[in-house]
PDB file of C-alpha atoms in Angstrom:
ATOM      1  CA  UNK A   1     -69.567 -20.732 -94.252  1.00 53.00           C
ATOM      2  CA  UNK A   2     -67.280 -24.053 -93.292  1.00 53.00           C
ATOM      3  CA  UNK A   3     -63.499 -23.549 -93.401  1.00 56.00           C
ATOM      4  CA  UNK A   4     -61.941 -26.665 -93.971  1.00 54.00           C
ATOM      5  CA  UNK A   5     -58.501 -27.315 -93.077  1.00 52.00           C
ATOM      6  CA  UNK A   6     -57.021 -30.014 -95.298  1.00 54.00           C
ATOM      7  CA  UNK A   7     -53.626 -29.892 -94.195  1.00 54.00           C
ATOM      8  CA  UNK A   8     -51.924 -32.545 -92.421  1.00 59.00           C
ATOM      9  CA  UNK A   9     -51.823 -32.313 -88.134  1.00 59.00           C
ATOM     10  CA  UNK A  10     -48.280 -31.263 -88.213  1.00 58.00           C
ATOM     11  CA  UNK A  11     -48.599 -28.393 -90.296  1.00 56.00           C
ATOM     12  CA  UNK A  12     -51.661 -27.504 -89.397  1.00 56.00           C
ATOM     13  CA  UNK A  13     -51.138 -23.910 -87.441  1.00 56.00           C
ATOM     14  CA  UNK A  14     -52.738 -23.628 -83.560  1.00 55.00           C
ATOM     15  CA  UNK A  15     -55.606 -21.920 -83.030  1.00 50.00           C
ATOM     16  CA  UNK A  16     -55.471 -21.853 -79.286  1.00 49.00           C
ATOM     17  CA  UNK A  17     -52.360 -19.596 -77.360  1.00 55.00           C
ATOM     18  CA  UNK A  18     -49.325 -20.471 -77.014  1.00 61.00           C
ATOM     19  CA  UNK A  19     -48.374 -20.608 -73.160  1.00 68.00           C
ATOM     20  CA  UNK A  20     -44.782 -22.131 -73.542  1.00 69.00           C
ATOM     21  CA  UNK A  21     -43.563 -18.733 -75.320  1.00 68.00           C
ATOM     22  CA  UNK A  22     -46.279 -16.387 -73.251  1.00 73.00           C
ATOM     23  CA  UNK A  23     -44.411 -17.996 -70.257  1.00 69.00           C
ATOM     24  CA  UNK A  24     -40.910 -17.520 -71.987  1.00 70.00           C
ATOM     25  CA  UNK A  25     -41.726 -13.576 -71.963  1.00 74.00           C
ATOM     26  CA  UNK A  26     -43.332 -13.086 -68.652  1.00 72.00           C
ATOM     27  CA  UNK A  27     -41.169 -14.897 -66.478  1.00 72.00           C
ATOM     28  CA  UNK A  28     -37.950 -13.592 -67.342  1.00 75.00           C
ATOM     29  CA  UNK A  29     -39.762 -10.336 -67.106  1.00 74.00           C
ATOM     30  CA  UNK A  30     -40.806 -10.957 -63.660  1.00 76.00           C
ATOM     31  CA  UNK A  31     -37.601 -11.751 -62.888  1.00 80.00           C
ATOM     32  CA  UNK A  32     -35.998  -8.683 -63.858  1.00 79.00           C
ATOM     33  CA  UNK A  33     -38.641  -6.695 -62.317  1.00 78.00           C
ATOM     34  CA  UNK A  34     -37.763  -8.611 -58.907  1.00 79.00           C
ATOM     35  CA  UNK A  35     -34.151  -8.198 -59.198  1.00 78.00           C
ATOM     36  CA  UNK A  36     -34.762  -5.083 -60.060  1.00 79.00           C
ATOM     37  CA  UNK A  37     -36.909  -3.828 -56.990  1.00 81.00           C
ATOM     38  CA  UNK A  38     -34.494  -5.663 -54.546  1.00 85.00           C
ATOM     39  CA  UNK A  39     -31.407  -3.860 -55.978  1.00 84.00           C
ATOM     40  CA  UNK A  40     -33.126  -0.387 -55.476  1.00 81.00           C
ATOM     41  CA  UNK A  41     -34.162  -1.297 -52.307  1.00 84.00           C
ATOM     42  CA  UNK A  42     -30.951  -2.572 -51.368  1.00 86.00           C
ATOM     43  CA  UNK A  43     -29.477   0.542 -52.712  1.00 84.00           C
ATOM     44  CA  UNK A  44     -31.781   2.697 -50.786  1.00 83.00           C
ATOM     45  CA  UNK A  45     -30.832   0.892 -47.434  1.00 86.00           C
ATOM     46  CA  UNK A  46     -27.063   1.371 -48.066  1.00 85.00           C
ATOM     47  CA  UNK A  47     -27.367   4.997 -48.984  1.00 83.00           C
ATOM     48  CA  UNK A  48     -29.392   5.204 -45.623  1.00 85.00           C
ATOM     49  CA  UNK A  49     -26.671   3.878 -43.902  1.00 85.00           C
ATOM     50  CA  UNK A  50     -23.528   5.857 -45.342  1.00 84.00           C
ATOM     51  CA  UNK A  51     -25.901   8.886 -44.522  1.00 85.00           C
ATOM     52  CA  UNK A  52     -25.946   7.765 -40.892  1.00 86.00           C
ATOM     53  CA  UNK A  53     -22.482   6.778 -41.029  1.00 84.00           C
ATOM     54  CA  UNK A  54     -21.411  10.536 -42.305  1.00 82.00           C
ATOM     55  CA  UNK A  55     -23.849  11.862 -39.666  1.00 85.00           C
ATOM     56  CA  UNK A  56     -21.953   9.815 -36.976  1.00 83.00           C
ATOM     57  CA  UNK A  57     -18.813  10.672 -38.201  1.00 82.00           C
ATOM     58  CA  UNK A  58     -19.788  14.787 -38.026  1.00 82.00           C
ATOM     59  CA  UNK A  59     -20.564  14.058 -34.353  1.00 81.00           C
ATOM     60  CA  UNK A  60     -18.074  12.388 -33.785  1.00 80.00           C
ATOM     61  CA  UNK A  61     -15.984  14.846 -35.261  1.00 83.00           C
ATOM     62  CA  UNK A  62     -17.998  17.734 -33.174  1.00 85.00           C
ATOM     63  CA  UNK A  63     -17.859  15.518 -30.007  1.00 80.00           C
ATOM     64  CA  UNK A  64     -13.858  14.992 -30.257  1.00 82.00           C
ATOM     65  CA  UNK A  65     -12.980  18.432 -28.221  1.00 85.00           C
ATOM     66  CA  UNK A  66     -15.463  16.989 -25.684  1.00 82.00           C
ATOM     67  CA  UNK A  67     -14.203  13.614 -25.405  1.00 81.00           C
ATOM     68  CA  UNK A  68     -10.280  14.550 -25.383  1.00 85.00           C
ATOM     69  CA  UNK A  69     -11.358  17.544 -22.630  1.00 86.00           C
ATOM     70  CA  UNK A  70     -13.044  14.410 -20.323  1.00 84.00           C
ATOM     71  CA  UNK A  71      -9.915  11.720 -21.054  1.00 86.00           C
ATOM     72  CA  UNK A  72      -7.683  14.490 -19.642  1.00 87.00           C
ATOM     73  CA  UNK A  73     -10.103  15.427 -16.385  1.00 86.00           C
ATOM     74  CA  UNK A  74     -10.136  11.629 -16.266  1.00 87.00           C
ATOM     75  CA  UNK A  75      -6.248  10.919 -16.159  1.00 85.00           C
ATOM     76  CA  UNK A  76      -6.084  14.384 -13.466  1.00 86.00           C
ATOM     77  CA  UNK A  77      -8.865  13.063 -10.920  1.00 85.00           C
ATOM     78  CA  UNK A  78      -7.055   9.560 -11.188  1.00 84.00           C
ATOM     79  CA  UNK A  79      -3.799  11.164 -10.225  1.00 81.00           C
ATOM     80  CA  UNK A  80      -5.169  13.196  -7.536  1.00 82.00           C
ATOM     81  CA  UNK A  81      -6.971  10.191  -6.305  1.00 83.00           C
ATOM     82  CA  UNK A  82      -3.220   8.366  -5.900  1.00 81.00           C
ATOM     83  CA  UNK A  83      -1.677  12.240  -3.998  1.00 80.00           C
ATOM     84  CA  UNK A  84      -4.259  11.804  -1.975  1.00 78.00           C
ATOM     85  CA  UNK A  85      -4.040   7.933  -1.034  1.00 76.00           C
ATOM     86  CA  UNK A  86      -0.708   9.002  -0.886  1.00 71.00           C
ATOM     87  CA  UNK A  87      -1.193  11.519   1.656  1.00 71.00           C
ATOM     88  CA  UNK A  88      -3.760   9.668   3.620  1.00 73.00           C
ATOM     89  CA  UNK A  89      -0.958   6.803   3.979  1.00 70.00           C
ATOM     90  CA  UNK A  90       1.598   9.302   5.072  1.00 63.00           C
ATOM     91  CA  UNK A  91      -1.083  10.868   7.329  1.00 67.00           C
ATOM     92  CA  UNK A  92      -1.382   7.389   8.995  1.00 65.00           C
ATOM     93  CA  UNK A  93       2.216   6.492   9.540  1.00 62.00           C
ATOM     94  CA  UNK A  94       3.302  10.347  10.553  1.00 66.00           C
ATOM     95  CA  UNK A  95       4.013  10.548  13.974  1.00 75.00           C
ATOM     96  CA  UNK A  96       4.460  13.890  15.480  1.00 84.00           C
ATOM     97  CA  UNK A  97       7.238  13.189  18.040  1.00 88.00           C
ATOM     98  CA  UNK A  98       7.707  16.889  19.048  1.00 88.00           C
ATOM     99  CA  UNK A  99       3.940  17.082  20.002  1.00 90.00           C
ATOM    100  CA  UNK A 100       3.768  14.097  21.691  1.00 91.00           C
ATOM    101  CA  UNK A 101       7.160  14.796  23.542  1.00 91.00           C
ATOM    102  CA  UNK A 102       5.619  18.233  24.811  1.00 92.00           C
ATOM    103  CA  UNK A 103       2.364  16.247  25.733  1.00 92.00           C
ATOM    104  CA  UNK A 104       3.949  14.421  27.785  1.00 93.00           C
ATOM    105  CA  UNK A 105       6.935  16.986  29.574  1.00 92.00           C
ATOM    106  CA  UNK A 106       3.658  19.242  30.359  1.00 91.00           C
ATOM    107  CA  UNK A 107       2.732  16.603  32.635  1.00 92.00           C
ATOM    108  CA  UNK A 108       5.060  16.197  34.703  1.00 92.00           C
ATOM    109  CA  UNK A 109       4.612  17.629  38.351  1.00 91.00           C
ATOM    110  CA  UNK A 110       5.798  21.281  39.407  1.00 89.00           C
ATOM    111  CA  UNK A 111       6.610  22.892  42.292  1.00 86.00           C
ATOM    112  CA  UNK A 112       7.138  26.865  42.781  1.00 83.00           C
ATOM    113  CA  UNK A 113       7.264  27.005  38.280  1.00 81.00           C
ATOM    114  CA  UNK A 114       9.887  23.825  39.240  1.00 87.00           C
ATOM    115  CA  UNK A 115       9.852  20.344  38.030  1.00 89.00           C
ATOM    116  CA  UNK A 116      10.192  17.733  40.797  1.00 89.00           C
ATOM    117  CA  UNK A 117      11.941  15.516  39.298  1.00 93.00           C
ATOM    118  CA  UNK A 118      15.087  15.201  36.166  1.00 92.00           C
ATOM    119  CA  UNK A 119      15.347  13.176  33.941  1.00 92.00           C
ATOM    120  CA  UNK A 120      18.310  11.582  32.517  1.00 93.00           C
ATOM    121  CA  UNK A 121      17.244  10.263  29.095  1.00 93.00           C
ATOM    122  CA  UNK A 122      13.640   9.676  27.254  1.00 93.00           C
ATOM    123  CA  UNK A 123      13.320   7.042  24.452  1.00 94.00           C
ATOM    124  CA  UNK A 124      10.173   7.222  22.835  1.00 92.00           C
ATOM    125  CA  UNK A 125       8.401   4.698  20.440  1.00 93.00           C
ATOM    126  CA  UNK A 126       5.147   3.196  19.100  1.00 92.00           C
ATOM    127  CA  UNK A 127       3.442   0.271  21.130  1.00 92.00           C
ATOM    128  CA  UNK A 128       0.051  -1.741  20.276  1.00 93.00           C
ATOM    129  CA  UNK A 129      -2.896  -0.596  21.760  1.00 93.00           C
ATOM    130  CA  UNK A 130      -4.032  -3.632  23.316  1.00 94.00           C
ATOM    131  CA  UNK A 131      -0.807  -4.645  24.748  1.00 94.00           C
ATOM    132  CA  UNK A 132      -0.661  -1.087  25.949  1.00 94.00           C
ATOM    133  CA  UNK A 133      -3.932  -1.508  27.522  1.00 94.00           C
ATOM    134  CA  UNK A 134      -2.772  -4.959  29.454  1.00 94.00           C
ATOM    135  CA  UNK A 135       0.459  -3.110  30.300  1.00 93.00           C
ATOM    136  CA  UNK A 136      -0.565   0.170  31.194  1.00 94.00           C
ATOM    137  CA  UNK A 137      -4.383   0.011  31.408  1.00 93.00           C
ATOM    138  CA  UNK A 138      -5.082   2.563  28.604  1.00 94.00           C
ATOM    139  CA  UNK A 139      -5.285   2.115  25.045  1.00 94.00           C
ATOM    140  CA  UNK A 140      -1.775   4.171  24.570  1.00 94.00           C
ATOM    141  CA  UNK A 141      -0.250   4.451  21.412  1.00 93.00           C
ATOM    142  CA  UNK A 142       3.149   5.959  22.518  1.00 94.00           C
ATOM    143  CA  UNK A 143       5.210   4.588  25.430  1.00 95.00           C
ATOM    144  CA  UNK A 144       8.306   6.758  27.292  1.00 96.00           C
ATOM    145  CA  UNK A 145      10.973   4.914  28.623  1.00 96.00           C
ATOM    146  CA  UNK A 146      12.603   6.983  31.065  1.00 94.00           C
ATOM    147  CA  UNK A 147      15.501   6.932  33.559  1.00 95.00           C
ATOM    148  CA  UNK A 148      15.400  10.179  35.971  1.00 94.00           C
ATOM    149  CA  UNK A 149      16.446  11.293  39.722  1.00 95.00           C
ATOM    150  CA  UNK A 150      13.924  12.551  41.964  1.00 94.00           C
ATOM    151  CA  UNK A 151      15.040  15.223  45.088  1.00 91.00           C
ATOM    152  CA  UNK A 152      12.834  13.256  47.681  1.00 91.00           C
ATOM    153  CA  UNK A 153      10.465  10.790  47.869  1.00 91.00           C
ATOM    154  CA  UNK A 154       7.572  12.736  47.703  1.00 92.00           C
ATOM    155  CA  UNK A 155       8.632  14.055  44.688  1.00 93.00           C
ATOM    156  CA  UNK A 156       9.015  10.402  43.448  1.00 94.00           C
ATOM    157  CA  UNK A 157       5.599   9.375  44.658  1.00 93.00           C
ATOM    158  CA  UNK A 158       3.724  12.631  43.269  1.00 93.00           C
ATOM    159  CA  UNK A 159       5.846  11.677  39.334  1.00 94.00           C
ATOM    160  CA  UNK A 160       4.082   8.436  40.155  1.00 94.00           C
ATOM    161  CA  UNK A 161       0.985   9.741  41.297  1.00 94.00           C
ATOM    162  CA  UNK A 162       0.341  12.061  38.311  1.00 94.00           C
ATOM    163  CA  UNK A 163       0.767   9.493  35.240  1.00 95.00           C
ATOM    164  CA  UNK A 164      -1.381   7.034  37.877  1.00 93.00           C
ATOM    165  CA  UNK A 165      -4.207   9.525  38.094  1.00 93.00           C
ATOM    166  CA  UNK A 166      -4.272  10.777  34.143  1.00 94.00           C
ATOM    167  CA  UNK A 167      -7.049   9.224  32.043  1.00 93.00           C
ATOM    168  CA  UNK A 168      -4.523   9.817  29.107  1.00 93.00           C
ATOM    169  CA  UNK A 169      -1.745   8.441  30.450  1.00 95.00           C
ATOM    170  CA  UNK A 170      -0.591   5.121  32.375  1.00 95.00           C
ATOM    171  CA  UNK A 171       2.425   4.175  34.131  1.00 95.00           C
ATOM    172  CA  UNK A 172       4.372   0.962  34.587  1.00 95.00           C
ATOM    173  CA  UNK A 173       7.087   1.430  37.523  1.00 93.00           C
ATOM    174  CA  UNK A 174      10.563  -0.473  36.952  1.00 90.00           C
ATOM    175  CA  UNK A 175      12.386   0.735  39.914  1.00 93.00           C
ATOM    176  CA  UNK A 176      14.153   3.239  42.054  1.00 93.00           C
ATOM    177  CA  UNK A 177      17.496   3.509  44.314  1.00 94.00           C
ATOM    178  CA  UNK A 178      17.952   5.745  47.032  1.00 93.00           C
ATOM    179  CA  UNK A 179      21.366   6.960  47.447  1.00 92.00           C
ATOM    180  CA  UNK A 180      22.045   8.196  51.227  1.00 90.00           C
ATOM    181  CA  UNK A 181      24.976  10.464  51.025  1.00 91.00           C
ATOM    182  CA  UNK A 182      22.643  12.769  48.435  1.00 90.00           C
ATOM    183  CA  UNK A 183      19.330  11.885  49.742  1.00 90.00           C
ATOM    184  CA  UNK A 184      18.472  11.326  45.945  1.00 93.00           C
ATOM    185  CA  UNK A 185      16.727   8.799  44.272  1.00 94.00           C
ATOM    186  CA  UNK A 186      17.214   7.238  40.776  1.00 95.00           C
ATOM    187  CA  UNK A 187      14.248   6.253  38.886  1.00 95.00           C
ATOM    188  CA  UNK A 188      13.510   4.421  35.749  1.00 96.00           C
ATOM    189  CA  UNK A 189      10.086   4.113  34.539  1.00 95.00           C
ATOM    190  CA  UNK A 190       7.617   3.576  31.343  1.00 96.00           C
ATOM    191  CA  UNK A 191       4.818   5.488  30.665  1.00 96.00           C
ATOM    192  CA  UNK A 192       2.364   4.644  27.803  1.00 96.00           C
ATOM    193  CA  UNK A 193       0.638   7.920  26.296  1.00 95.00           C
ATOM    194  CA  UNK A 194      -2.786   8.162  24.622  1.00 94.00           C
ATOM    195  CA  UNK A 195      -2.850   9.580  21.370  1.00 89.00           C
ATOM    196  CA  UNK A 196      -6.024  12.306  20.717  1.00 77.00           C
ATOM    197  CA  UNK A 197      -7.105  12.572  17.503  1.00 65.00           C
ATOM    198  CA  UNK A 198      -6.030  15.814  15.405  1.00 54.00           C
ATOM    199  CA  UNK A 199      -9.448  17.193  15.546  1.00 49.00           C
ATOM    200  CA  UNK A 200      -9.424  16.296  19.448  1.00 43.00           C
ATOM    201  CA  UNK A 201      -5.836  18.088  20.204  1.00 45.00           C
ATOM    202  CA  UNK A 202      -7.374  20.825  17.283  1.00 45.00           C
ATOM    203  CA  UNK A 203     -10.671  21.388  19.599  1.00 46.00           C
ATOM    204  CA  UNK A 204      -8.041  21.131  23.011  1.00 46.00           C
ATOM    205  CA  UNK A 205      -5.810  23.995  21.427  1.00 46.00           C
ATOM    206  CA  UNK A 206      -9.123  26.488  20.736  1.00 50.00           C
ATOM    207  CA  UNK A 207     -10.565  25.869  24.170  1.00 47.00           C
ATOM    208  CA  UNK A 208      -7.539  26.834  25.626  1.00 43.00           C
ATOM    209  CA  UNK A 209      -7.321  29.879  23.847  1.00 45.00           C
ATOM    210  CA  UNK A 210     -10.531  30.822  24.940  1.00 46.00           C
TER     211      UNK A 210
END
């Protein structure tokens, strides 16, 4: 059997699809579905995140004893650290006058429990090292200056001989004047003194105990 179509072209209706409106549906739908899959997966990947973030947070929050505990041992070792520059500063500009000043009288020479010599007046300071060592031919960090009578002139020459003769100790003669009605001689005199470390004099002290 023939079907015959009589109508005019314009109203005659398509056989064939219709891919304009097909493509009017699906695309939009696409679309959607798209927007749709990035938004969950966008939503999925913030919600990740705020979990870590609250996770971070309840460390922190556990942590916090920890970290304020460290800040404080922080701020105490960084005090102690400035005592003790302190200290070590002090340690190297302390001088200890009255044991040098002992050092120094237990050298002089003795006769019969006696010293040999007096002495008038001591002045004691700090000198260089190396001009020490030009002046008295030790590295001395502590010079006498003394003014002093000696009985005779032995006893003069044995003062002399002893700060001559000690490896920790050097002398630099200024003069003397010998007075005939007392048969005394006046004396003045420097005397450079080497300083021993405090674990040296420490070590000195035990020996001698022993």
């Amino acid at each position: 059997m023939v079907n015959l179509n009589l109508l005019p072209k314009r109203l005659r209706r398509r056989a064939g699809p219709d891919w304009w409106r097909t493509a009017a549906i699906v695309v939009p739908l696409v679309i959607l579905g798209v927007v749709g899959y990035i938004t969950v997966q966008t939503q999925s990947t913030l919600n990740a995140r705020l979990n870590e973030r609250d996770q971070l947070r309840a460390e922190v929050q556990i942590l916090r004893p920890y970290v304020n505990e460290y800040r404080k041992l922080e701020k105490r070792r960084k005090e102690l650290e400035q005592i003790a520059g302190v200290a070590r500063e002090v340690r190297a500009t302390f001088k200890p006058w009255s044991e040098y000043l002992a050092n120094f009288l237990r050298r002089l020479p003795r006769r019969g429990g006696r010293l040999t010599v007096s002495l008038a007046s001591i002045n004691a300071r700090p000198i260089d090292p190396a001009r020490a060592q030009q002046v008295y031919g030790v590295p001395a960090q502590v010079e006498f200056t003394l003014r002093g009578e000696a009985a005779s002139d032995q006893a003069l020459i044995d003062f002399v001989h002893t700060f001559e003769t000690d490896p920790g100790f050097g002398i630099n003669f200024q003069n003397a004047s010998y007075d005939k009605k007392t048969g005394i001689y006046s004396f003045s005199t420097n005397v450079g003194m080497v300083v021993k470390p405090p674990e040296a004099s420490e070590e000195g002290k035990n020996e001698g105990a022993q």
